[in-house]
Coordinates of C-alpha atoms and ligand atoms in Angstrom, one line a residue:
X1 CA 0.0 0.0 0.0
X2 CA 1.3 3.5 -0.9
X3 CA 3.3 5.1 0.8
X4 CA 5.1 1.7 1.5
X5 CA 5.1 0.7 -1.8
X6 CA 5.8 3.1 -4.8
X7 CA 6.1 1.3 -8.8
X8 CA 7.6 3.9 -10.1
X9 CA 10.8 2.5 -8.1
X10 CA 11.2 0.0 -10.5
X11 CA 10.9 2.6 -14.0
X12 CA 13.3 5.0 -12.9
X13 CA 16.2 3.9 -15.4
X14 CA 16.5 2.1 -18.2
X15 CA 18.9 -0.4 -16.5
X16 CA 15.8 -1.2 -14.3
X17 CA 13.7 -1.4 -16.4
X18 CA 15.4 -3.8 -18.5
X19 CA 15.9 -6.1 -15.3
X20 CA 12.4 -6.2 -14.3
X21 CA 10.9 -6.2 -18.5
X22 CA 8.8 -9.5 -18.8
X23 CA 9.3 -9.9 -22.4
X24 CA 12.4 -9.3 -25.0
X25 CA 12.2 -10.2 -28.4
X26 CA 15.1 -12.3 -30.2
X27 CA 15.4 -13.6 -33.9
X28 CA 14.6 -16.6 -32.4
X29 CA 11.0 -15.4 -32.3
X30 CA 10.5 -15.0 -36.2
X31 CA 9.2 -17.1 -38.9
X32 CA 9.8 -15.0 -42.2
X33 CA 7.0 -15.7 -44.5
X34 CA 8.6 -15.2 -48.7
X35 CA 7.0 -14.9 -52.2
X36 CA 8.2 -16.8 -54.7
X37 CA 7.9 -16.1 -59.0
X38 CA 8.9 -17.6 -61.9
X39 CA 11.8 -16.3 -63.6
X40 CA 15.3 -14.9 -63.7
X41 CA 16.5 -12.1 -61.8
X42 CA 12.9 -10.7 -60.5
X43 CA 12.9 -9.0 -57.2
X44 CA 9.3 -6.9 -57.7
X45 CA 8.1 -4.7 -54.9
X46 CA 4.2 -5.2 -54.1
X47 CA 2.6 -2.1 -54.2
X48 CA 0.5 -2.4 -50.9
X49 CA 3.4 -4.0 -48.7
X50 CA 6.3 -1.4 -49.4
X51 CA 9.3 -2.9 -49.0
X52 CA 8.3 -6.5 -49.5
X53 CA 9.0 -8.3 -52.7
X54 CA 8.0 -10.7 -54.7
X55 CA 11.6 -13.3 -55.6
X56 CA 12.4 -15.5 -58.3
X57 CA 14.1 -18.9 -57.4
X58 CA 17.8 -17.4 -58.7
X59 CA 17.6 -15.0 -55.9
X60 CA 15.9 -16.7 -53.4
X61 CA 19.3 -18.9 -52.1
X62 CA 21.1 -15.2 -51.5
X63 CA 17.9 -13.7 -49.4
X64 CA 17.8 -17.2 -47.2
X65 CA 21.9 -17.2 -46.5
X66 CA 21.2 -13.2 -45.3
X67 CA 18.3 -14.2 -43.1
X68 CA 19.9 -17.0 -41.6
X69 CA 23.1 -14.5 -41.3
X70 CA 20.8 -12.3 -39.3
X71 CA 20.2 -14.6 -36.9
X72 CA 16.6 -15.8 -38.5
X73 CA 16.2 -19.6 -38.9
X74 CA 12.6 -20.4 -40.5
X75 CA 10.8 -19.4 -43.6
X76 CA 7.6 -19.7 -44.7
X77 CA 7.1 -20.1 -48.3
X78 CA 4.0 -18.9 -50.8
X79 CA 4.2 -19.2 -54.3
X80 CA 2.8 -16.8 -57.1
X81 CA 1.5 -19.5 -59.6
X82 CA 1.0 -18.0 -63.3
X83 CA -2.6 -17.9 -64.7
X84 CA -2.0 -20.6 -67.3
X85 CA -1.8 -23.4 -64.5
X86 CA -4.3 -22.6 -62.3
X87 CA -7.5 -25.1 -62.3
X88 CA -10.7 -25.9 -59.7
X89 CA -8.9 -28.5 -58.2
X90 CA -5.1 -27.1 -57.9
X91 CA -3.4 -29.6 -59.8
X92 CA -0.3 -28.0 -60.2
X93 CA 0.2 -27.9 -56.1
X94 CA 1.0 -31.8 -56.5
X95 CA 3.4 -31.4 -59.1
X96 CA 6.8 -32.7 -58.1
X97 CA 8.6 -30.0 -60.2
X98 CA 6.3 -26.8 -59.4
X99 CA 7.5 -23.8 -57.6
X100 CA 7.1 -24.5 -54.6
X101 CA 8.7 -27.9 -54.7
X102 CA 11.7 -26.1 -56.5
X103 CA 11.5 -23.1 -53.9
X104 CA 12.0 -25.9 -51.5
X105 CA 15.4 -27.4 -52.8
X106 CA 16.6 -24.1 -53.5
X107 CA 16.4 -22.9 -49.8
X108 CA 17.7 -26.3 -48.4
X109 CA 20.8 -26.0 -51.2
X110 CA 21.5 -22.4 -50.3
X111 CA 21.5 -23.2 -46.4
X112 CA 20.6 -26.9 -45.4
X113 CA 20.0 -25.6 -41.4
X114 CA 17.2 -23.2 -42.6
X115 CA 14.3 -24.6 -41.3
X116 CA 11.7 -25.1 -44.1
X117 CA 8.0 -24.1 -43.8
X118 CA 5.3 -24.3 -46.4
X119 CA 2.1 -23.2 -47.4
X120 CA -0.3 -25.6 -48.1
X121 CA -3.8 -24.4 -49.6
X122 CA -5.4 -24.0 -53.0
X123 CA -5.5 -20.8 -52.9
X124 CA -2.3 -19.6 -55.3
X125 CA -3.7 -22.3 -57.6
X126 CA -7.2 -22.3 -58.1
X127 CA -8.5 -20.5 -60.7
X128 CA -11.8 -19.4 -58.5
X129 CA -9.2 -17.9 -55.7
X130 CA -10.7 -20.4 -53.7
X131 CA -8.8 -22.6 -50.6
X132 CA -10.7 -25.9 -51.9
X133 CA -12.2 -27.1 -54.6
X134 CA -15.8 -25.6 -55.9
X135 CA -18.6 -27.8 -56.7
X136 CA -22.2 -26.7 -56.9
X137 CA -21.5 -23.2 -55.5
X138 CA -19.7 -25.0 -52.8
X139 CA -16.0 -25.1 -51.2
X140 CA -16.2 -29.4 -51.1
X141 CA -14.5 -30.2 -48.1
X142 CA -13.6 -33.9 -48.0
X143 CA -12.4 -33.8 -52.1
X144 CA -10.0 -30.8 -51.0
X145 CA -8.3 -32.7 -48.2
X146 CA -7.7 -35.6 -50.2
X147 CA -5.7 -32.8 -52.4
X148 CA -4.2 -31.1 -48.9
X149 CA -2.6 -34.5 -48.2
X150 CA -0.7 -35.0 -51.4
X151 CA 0.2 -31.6 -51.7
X152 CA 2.0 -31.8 -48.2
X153 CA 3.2 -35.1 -49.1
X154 CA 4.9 -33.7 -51.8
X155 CA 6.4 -30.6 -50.1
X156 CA 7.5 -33.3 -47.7
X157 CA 9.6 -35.5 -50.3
X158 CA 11.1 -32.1 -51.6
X159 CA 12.7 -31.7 -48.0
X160 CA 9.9 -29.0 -46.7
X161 CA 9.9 -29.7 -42.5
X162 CA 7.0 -28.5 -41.6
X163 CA 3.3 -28.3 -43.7
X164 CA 1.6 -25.3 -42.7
X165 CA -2.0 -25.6 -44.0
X166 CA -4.0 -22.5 -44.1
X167 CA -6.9 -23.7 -45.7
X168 CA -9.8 -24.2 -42.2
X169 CA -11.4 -27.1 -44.1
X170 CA -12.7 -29.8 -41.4
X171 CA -10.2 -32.7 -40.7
X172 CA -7.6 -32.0 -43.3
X173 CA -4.7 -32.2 -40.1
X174 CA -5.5 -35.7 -40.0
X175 CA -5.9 -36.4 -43.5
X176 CA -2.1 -34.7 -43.7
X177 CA -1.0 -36.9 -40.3
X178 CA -2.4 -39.8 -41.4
X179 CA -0.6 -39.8 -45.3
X180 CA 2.4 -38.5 -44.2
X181 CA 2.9 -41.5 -41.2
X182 CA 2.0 -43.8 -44.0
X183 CA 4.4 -43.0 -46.5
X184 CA 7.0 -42.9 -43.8
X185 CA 7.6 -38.9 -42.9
X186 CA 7.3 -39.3 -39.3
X187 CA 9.5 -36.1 -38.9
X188 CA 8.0 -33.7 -40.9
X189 CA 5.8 -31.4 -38.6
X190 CA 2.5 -29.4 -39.4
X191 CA 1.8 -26.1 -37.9
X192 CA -1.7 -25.5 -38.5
X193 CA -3.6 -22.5 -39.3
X194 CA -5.9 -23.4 -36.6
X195 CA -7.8 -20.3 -35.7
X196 CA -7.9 -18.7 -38.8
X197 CA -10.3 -15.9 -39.2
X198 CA -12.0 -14.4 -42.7
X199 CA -10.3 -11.6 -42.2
X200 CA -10.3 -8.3 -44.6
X201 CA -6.4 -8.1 -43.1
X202 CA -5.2 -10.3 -45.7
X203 CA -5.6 -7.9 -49.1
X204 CA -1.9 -7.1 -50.0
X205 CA -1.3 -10.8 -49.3
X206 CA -3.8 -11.6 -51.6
X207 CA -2.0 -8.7 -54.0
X208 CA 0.9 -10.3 -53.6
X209 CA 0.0 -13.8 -55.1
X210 CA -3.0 -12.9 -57.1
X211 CA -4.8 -15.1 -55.3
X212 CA -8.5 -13.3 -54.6
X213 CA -11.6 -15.2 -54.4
X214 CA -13.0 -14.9 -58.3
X215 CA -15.6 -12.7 -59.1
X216 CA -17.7 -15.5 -60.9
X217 CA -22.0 -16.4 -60.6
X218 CA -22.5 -18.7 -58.0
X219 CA -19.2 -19.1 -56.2
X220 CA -18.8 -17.6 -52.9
X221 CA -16.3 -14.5 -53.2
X222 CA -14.9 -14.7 -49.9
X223 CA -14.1 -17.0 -47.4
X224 CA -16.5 -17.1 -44.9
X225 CA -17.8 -20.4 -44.9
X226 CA -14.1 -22.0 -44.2
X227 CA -12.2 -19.5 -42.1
X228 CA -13.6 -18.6 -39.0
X229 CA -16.2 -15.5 -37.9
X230 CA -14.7 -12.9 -36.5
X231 CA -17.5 -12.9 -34.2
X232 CA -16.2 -15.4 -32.1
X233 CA -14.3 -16.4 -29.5
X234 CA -14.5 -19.7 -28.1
X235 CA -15.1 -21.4 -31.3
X236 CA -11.3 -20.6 -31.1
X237 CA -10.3 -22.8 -28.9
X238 CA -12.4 -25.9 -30.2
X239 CA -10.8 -25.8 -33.7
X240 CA -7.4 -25.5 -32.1
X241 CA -8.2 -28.5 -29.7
X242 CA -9.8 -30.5 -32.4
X243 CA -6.6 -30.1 -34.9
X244 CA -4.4 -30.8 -32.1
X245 CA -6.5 -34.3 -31.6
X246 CA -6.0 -34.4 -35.4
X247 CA -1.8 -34.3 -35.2
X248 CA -0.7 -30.8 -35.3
X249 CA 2.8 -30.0 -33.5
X250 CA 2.2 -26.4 -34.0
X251 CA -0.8 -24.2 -33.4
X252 CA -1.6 -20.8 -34.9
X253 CA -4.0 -17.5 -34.3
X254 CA -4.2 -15.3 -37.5
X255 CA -4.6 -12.1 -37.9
X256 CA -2.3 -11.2 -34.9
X257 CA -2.8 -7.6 -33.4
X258 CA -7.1 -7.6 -33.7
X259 CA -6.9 -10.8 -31.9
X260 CA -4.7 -10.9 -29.3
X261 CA -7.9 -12.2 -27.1
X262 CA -7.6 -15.3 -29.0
X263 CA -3.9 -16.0 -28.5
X264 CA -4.3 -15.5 -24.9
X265 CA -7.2 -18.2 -24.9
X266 CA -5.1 -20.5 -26.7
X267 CA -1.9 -20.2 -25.2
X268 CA -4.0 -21.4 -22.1
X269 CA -5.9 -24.3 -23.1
X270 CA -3.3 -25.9 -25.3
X271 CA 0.4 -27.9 -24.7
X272 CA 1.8 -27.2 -27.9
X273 CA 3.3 -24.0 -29.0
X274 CA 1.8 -20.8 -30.5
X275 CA 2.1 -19.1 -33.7
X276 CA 0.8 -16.2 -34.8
X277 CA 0.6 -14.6 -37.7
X278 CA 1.1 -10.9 -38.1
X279 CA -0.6 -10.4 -41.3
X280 CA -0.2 -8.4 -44.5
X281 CA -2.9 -5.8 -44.0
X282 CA -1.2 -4.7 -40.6
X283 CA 2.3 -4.7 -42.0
X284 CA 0.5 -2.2 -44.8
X285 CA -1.0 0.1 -42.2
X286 CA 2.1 0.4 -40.1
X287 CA 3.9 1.3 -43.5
X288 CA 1.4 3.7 -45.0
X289 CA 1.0 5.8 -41.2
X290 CA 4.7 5.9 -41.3
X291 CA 4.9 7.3 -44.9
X292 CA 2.5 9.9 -44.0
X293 CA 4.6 10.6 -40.9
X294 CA 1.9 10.0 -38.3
X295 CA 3.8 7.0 -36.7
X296 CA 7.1 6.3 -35.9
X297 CA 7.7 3.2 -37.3
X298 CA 10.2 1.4 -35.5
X299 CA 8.3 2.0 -31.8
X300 CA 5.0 1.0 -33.3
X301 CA 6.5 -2.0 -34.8
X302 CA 7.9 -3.0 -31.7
X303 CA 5.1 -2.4 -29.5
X304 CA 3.2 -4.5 -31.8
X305 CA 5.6 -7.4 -31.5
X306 CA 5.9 -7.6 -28.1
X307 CA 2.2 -6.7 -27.6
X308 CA 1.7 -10.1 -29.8
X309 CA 4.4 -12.3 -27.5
X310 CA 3.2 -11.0 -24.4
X311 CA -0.6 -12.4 -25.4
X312 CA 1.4 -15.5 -25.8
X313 CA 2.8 -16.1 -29.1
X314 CA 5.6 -18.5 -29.0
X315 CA 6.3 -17.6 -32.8
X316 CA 5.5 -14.8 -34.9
X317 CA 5.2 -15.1 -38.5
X318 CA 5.8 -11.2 -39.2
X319 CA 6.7 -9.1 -42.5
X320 CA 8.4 -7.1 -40.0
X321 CA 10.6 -9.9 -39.3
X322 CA 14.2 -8.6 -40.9
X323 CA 13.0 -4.7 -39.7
X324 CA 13.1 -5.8 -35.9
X325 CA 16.2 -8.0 -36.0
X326 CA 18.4 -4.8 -37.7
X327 CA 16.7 -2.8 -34.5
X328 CA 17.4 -5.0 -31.9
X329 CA 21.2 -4.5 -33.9
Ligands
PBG1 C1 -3.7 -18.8 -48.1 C2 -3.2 -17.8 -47.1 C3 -3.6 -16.5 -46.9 C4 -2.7 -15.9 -46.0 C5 -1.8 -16.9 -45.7 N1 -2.1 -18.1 -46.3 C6 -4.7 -15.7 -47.5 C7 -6.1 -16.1 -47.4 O1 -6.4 -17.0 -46.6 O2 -6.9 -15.6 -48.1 C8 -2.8 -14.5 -45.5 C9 -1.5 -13.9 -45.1 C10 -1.4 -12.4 -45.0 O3 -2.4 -11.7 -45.2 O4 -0.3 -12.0 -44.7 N2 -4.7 -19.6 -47.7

């Protein structure tokens, strides 16, 4: 009780302040997610994440050896897939020679240590921009899992370590488990997208890869009826529970900052780690404030970090990723 006990004691310098702080943020924190193209020589800005580029696979080896230099061991890897291999049912996501399964070797060539996450979803190669296949005006559930599992599978047998499917279609972590046990991958992990909200936060990510829901009759042209209302908050925690059942190492909450509620929640009720994702729409609206000068970026951008680990990430996967580690110096 005041007078006999006074908090600002323990502010009054920053040597302190530094011995009492509950939360520091390390390189070891960071996932970096990366877009991969086609091509020679193409390093292309997106114009609503300033600052974050699009790579072609001739590059990629020289970014990954700089992260890992930095002190950042994981990436996360997307592909941009061109129009004229795109199809309802994502066939080129299987193929042993696409992209992604090139992006794969690539990193491992460049820097064997780098641990190796990938996207798995129809998304960047379905020509309605949709996560699953459409049938009858609806995302088909059971036939996209099917598609899920072979698409990790093959990630798997082009070295990837750990499947991250983004996709919120019901049972697809066990379809994944269950394939990859079977054709002998016991150590390949899978961090699932677990609470994954339909989120208008993920526009420049969508910019990035081209990979919007289509605007054609009688297909939904958003997400809702996979990802997750942003309505609610327990549902959270049952989806996370039920794809930990299901065989995921690796848990996320996506967006980060407008859900930090949810990261607590899970962080509690679950005994695996934590991901979060810091998406692309709040990595554009840190960037466009500080443009205009009304933020400083680098506090912000901190804050925001630390605001996400305190709520209980374990992991962020953050755009922000390189930014902070040249900070932190
Ligand atoms: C693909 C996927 C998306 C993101 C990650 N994986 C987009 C979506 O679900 O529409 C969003 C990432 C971001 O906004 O930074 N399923």
């Amino acid at each position: 009780m005041y007078p006999l006990r006074r908090n600002r004691r323990l502010r009054t310098s920053e040597a302190i302040r530094s011995l009492v702080r509950e939360i520091s943020i390390t390189p070891n924190d960071f996932i970096v997610p990366l877009f991969v193209v086609e091509g020679t020589g193409i390093k292309e800005e997106i114009p609503s994440m300033p600052n974050y580029y699009r790579q072609s696979l001739d590059l990629l080896g020289k970014e990954v050896k700089a992260l890992w230099a930095m002190g950042l061991k994981s990436v996360l890897l997307f592909v941009k897939v061109p129009d004229n291999l795109k199809d309802n049912a994502g066939t080129e996501a299987i193929n042993p020679d696409g992209l992604m399964q090139r992006a794969i070797k690539v990193v491992k060539d460049a820097c064997p240590e780098m641990l190796v996450m990938t996207d798995v979803a129809l998304d960047p190669y379905s020509s309605y921009g949709h996560d699953g296949v459409v049938g009858h005006g609806q995302i088909v559930n059971d036939d996209t899992n099917a598609i899920l599992a072979e698409m990790s599978l093959s990630h798997a047998k082009a070295g990837a370590d750990i499947v991250a499917p983004s996709d919120m279609m019901d049972g697809r972590i066990f379809e994944i488990r269950t394939l990859l046990e079977d054709e002998g991958f016991y150590n390949t992990g899978i961090m699932s997208y677990s609470a994954k909200y339909a989120s208008a936060f993920y526009g420049p990510f969508r910019d990035a890869l081209d990979s919007a829901p289509a605007d054609i009759q009688d297909v939904p042209k958003n997400k809702k009826t996979y990802q997750m209302d942003f309505a609610n908050r327990d549902e959270a925690v049952k989806e996370t529970l039920m794809d930990i059942e299901e065989g995921a190492d690796i848990v996320m909450v996506k967006p980060g900052l407008a859900y930090l509620d949810i990261v607590r929640d899970i962080r509690d009720a679950v005994d695996v780690p934590v991901a979060v994702y810091q998406v692309s729409g709040e990595y554009a609206m840190l960037k466009a404030a500080a443009a205009q000068g009304w933020l400083d970026h680098d506090a912000v951008m901190l804050e925001q970090i630390t605001a996400i680990k305190r709520a209980g990430a374990h992991m962020i996967a953050s755009y922000f990723a390189k930014d902070v580690v040249k900070l932190l110096g």
